[in-house]
Short mmCIF file of C-alpha atoms in Angstrom, two decimals:
data_model
loop_
_atom_site.label_atom_id
_atom_site.label_comp_id
_atom_site.label_asym_id
_atom_site.label_seq_id
_atom_site.Cartn_x
_atom_site.Cartn_y
_atom_site.Cartn_z
CA MET A 1 126.05 184.21 104.92
CA LEU A 2 126.66 187.95 104.50
CA HIS A 3 126.87 189.74 107.85
CA PRO A 4 126.22 193.50 107.79
CA LEU A 5 128.80 195.89 109.15
CA PRO A 6 127.73 197.68 112.37
CA ASP A 7 126.56 201.27 112.12
CA ILE A 8 129.43 202.42 114.35
CA MET A 9 131.82 201.55 111.49
CA LEU A 10 129.67 203.10 108.77
CA GLU A 11 128.44 206.31 110.36
CA PRO A 12 131.78 208.19 110.35
CA LEU A 13 132.11 207.62 106.58
CA VAL A 14 128.57 208.80 105.87
CA ARG A 15 128.92 211.75 108.23
CA ALA A 16 132.13 212.82 106.46
CA GLY A 17 130.39 212.59 103.09
CA LEU A 18 127.47 214.73 104.27
CA LEU A 19 129.77 217.32 105.83
CA GLU A 20 131.72 217.53 102.57
CA ASP A 21 128.50 218.02 100.59
CA LEU A 22 126.95 220.58 102.95
CA GLY A 23 130.15 222.61 103.05
CA ARG A 24 129.98 225.93 104.89
CA ALA A 25 126.45 227.05 104.08
CA GLY A 26 124.33 223.92 103.85
CA ASP A 27 122.07 222.91 100.95
CA LEU A 28 121.44 226.25 99.23
CA THR A 29 119.14 224.79 96.57
CA THR A 30 116.88 222.86 98.92
CA ASP A 31 116.75 225.70 101.45
CA ALA A 32 115.69 228.10 98.69
CA VAL A 33 113.20 225.89 96.86
CA ILE A 34 111.56 223.86 99.64
CA GLY A 35 109.50 225.70 102.24
CA GLU A 36 110.38 225.62 105.92
CA GLY A 37 107.34 223.51 106.80
CA ASP A 38 107.62 219.75 107.24
CA THR A 39 106.73 218.80 103.68
CA ILE A 40 106.44 215.00 103.75
CA VAL A 41 107.46 213.16 100.58
CA ARG A 42 108.13 209.61 99.49
CA ALA A 43 110.80 208.37 97.08
CA ALA A 44 112.24 205.06 95.93
CA PHE A 45 115.71 203.80 95.09
CA VAL A 46 115.30 202.10 91.72
CA ALA A 47 117.82 199.97 89.80
CA ARG A 48 118.45 201.09 86.23
CA GLN A 49 120.37 197.92 85.32
CA GLU A 50 120.97 194.36 86.40
CA GLY A 51 123.30 194.00 89.32
CA VAL A 52 124.04 192.92 92.87
CA ILE A 53 123.25 195.28 95.72
CA ALA A 54 125.60 196.43 98.47
CA GLY A 55 125.53 199.52 100.67
CA LEU A 56 121.89 199.83 101.73
CA ASP A 57 122.94 200.71 105.28
CA MET A 58 125.10 203.54 103.96
CA ALA A 59 122.06 204.94 102.13
CA ARG A 60 119.91 204.55 105.24
CA LEU A 61 122.40 206.45 107.38
CA SER A 62 122.68 209.29 104.87
CA PHE A 63 119.04 210.13 105.60
CA ALA A 64 119.05 209.28 109.30
CA LEU A 65 121.90 211.71 109.93
CA MET A 66 120.07 214.47 108.07
CA ASP A 67 116.72 213.94 109.80
CA ARG A 68 115.84 211.14 112.22
CA ARG A 69 112.20 211.43 111.15
CA ILE A 70 112.94 209.96 107.73
CA THR A 71 111.89 206.31 107.39
CA PHE A 72 114.08 204.06 105.23
CA THR A 73 112.50 200.76 104.21
CA PRO A 74 114.67 198.26 102.29
CA ARG A 75 112.93 196.05 99.73
CA VAL A 76 115.97 193.86 99.03
CA ARG A 77 119.03 192.80 101.00
CA ASP A 78 122.69 193.40 100.34
CA GLY A 79 123.90 190.56 98.14
CA GLY A 80 120.57 190.35 96.33
CA ARG A 81 120.41 190.32 92.54
CA VAL A 82 118.11 192.85 90.89
CA GLY A 83 117.05 193.97 87.43
CA PRO A 84 116.07 197.25 85.77
CA GLY A 85 113.07 198.83 87.46
CA ASP A 86 113.36 196.90 90.71
CA VAL A 87 112.76 198.96 93.83
CA LEU A 88 115.65 198.60 96.27
CA ALA A 89 114.29 200.72 99.12
CA THR A 90 111.86 203.52 99.85
CA VAL A 91 112.30 206.65 101.94
CA GLU A 92 109.56 208.76 103.46
CA GLY A 93 109.78 211.90 105.53
CA PRO A 94 110.60 215.63 105.45
CA ALA A 95 111.58 216.69 101.93
CA ARG A 96 114.54 218.81 103.01
CA GLY A 97 116.36 215.95 104.69
CA ILE A 98 115.70 213.57 101.81
CA LEU A 99 116.96 216.01 99.18
CA SER A 100 120.08 216.91 101.17
CA GLY A 101 121.00 213.30 101.92
CA GLU A 102 120.16 211.90 98.48
CA ARG A 103 123.51 212.25 96.69
CA VAL A 104 125.69 210.86 99.46
CA GLY A 105 123.38 207.88 99.86
CA LEU A 106 123.34 207.24 96.12
CA ASN A 107 127.12 207.61 95.83
CA PHE A 108 127.80 204.94 98.44
CA LEU A 109 125.05 202.61 97.23
CA SER A 110 126.01 202.89 93.55
CA HIS A 111 129.74 202.48 94.19
CA LEU A 112 129.43 199.49 96.50
CA SER A 113 126.80 197.85 94.29
CA GLY A 114 129.19 198.29 91.36
CA ILE A 115 131.85 196.36 93.25
CA ALA A 116 129.37 193.65 94.23
CA THR A 117 128.11 193.38 90.65
CA ALA A 118 131.61 193.06 89.17
CA THR A 119 132.57 190.49 91.80
CA ALA A 120 129.47 188.42 91.11
CA ALA A 121 130.18 188.45 87.37
CA VAL A 122 133.66 186.93 87.73
CA ALA A 123 132.59 184.64 90.57
CA ASP A 124 129.94 183.20 88.27
CA LEU A 125 132.58 182.51 85.61
CA VAL A 126 134.74 180.43 87.95
CA ARG A 127 131.92 178.69 89.80
CA PRO A 128 132.57 175.30 88.09
CA TYR A 129 136.15 175.33 89.37
CA ARG A 130 137.81 175.21 92.79
CA ALA A 131 139.10 178.78 92.58
CA ARG A 132 137.54 181.52 94.67
CA ILE A 133 137.62 185.21 93.76
CA THR A 134 139.24 187.55 96.25
CA CYS A 135 140.11 191.24 96.43
CA THR A 136 143.39 192.97 97.36
CA ARG A 137 144.58 195.98 99.38
CA LYS A 138 144.12 198.20 96.29
CA THR A 139 141.24 200.09 97.88
CA MET A 140 140.47 203.78 98.30
CA PRO A 141 142.00 205.10 101.55
CA GLY A 142 139.39 205.17 104.28
CA LEU A 143 136.93 202.97 102.36
CA ARG A 144 138.64 199.59 102.66
CA ALA A 145 136.18 198.03 105.11
CA ILE A 146 133.11 198.85 103.03
CA GLN A 147 134.74 198.03 99.68
CA LYS A 148 135.79 194.62 100.98
CA TYR A 149 132.28 194.16 102.38
CA ALA A 150 130.93 194.81 98.87
CA VAL A 151 133.22 192.09 97.50
CA ARG A 152 131.70 189.67 100.01
CA ALA A 153 128.21 190.80 98.98
CA GLY A 154 129.09 189.81 95.41
CA GLY A 155 130.18 186.33 96.43
CA GLY A 156 133.91 186.93 96.68
CA GLY A 157 136.33 186.63 99.57
CA ASN A 158 138.72 189.05 101.22
CA HIS A 159 142.50 189.11 101.17
CA ARG A 160 144.27 190.67 104.15
CA PHE A 161 142.76 193.91 105.47
CA GLY A 162 146.09 195.58 106.22
CA LEU A 163 149.76 195.12 106.82
CA ASP A 164 149.13 193.80 110.31
CA ASP A 165 147.06 190.65 109.77
CA ALA A 166 149.35 188.50 107.61
CA ILE A 167 152.86 188.38 106.18
CA LEU A 168 153.02 188.81 102.40
CA ILE A 169 156.57 188.75 101.05
CA LYS A 170 156.56 190.57 97.70
CA ASP A 171 159.21 191.13 95.05
CA ASN A 172 160.71 194.21 96.72
CA HIS A 173 160.95 192.38 100.03
CA LEU A 174 162.91 189.65 98.25
CA ALA A 175 165.17 192.19 96.57
CA PHE A 176 165.92 194.07 99.78
CA ALA A 177 166.31 190.91 101.89
CA GLY A 178 168.63 189.16 99.44
CA GLY A 179 166.38 186.45 98.04
CA VAL A 180 163.69 183.91 98.85
CA ARG A 181 165.43 181.88 101.53
CA PRO A 182 166.58 184.73 103.82
CA ALA A 183 163.24 186.51 103.48
CA VAL A 184 161.17 183.43 104.30
CA GLU A 185 163.44 182.35 107.16
CA ARG A 186 163.26 185.80 108.77
CA ALA A 187 159.49 185.90 108.33
CA ARG A 188 159.09 182.46 109.84
CA ALA A 189 161.21 183.44 112.84
CA ALA A 190 159.18 186.61 113.44
CA ALA A 191 155.64 185.34 112.78
CA GLY A 192 153.32 184.50 115.62
CA HIS A 193 151.62 181.12 115.66
CA LEU A 194 148.41 182.58 114.21
CA VAL A 195 150.07 184.59 111.44
CA ARG A 196 150.18 183.09 107.96
CA ILE A 197 153.07 183.62 105.56
CA GLU A 198 152.46 184.22 101.85
CA LEU A 199 155.27 184.39 99.30
CA GLU A 200 154.94 186.11 95.93
CA VAL A 201 156.87 184.31 93.19
CA ASP A 202 157.38 185.25 89.56
CA THR A 203 159.07 182.02 88.41
CA LEU A 204 158.86 178.31 89.04
CA ALA A 205 162.45 178.45 90.34
CA GLN A 206 161.37 180.85 93.10
CA LEU A 207 158.42 178.58 93.84
CA ARG A 208 160.66 175.54 94.26
CA GLU A 209 163.04 177.50 96.50
CA GLY A 210 160.14 178.60 98.67
CA LEU A 211 158.92 175.03 99.02
CA GLU A 212 162.43 173.81 99.88
CA THR A 213 162.84 176.55 102.50
CA GLY A 214 159.56 175.57 104.15
CA GLY A 215 157.17 177.56 106.29
CA VAL A 216 155.19 179.16 103.45
CA ASP A 217 151.41 178.81 103.80
CA VAL A 218 150.36 180.50 100.55
CA PHE A 219 152.14 181.07 97.24
CA LEU A 220 151.10 184.11 95.22
CA LEU A 221 151.74 183.16 91.58
CA ASP A 222 152.27 186.55 89.97
CA ASN A 223 151.61 187.25 86.28
CA MET A 224 151.97 183.62 85.22
CA PRO A 225 150.22 182.37 82.06
CA PRO A 226 147.76 179.47 82.47
CA ASP A 227 150.25 176.78 81.41
CA THR A 228 152.79 177.99 83.99
CA LEU A 229 150.06 178.21 86.64
CA ARG A 230 149.08 174.62 85.92
CA GLU A 231 152.69 173.52 86.38
CA ALA A 232 152.99 175.56 89.57
CA VAL A 233 149.90 173.91 91.04
CA LYS A 234 151.38 170.53 90.21
CA ILE A 235 154.70 171.44 91.89
CA VAL A 236 152.96 172.64 95.06
CA GLY A 237 150.96 169.42 95.16
CA GLY A 238 148.58 170.56 97.87
CA ARG A 239 151.33 171.48 100.33
CA ALA A 240 150.21 175.13 100.34
CA ILE A 241 147.44 177.37 99.05
CA THR A 242 147.97 178.73 95.53
CA GLU A 243 146.83 182.22 94.53
CA ALA A 244 146.96 183.63 90.99
CA SER A 245 147.27 187.37 90.56
CA GLY A 246 148.28 190.03 88.07
CA GLY A 247 146.39 191.42 85.09
CA ILE A 248 143.52 188.92 85.27
CA THR A 249 140.34 190.06 83.51
CA PRO A 250 136.88 188.55 82.93
CA ASP A 251 138.19 187.38 79.55
CA THR A 252 141.09 185.43 81.09
CA VAL A 253 139.76 184.43 84.52
CA THR A 254 138.26 181.12 83.33
CA ALA A 255 141.57 179.95 81.89
CA VAL A 256 143.27 180.86 85.18
CA ALA A 257 140.66 178.93 87.16
CA GLU A 258 141.09 175.91 84.89
CA ALA A 259 144.76 175.79 85.92
CA GLY A 260 143.62 174.58 89.36
CA VAL A 261 144.60 177.46 91.64
CA ASP A 262 142.78 177.94 94.94
CA LEU A 263 142.41 181.73 94.80
CA ILE A 264 142.29 184.42 92.12
CA SER A 265 142.93 187.95 93.38
CA LEU A 266 141.71 190.95 91.39
CA GLY A 267 142.74 194.47 92.39
CA TRP A 268 140.43 196.13 89.86
CA LEU A 269 137.37 194.95 91.77
CA THR A 270 137.91 197.86 94.15
CA HIS A 271 140.14 200.39 92.39
CA THR A 272 138.59 200.80 88.92
CA VAL A 273 135.14 199.24 89.03
CA ARG A 274 132.16 201.03 87.39
CA VAL A 275 129.31 202.21 89.59
CA MET A 276 125.92 200.57 89.28
CA ASP A 277 123.24 202.85 87.80
CA ILE A 278 120.71 203.54 90.57
CA GLY A 279 118.28 206.42 90.84
CA LEU A 280 116.08 207.98 93.53
CA ASP A 281 112.61 208.52 92.05
CA TYR A 282 109.91 210.71 93.58
CA GLN A 283 106.68 208.85 94.32
CA PRO A 284 103.55 211.06 94.45
#
């Protein structure tokens, strides 16, 4: 079940977006074109393509912060699949607030829905297999919480949220520490009882050394072709979680899943995904 993020986490991001847009003089166009009276209008967020929705609360807040009199009524929920022409939500209230909050709301909604849509597409491809799609820390600074939320909305899972919630020993850690064994042993000695240890390996030899050292909960199998992944899964033999990563695309993800890994992590879900085409249409 997808749990929404609380407004207290979302509002600072939306507020910053509105402040950036309003700049030093406010909305010059709306102030010039729309009269000072409380002109009440109605508009609808409409999908221009198929996709999965995420970010409705961000859109809602973009209007609420401009004018509390604006009513935002969702017609779908985050995580819902929609098609071209489907109405996602309606807004009704003073025209000035709606026009000034429109772009920020659309930016968040389109970006997060793009992430959710891309996640759903690859999650659908691996559904027959045991593998689950997950994201990485390759997120835009300041937007990690909502980008990872969008991955969940699309049916994916989340990797660690930061450097402080798990130990992930990568190639540079191994190089600086002097190899697999010293790095893993130091990590194991320092980790608390609730902290998992993941080891990134590039070769089956590193994988075997990690297993012999002991104490590794997850092996990140980096840039391995499907045949090597299949052998790696066999070597692990259920003694740890296996995660495939590195250059995996929708064209190759099925072959990776067929190798039998538990997780497939995709950095591009958050750092290069295309926005979903959504518009705000005036309703007379």
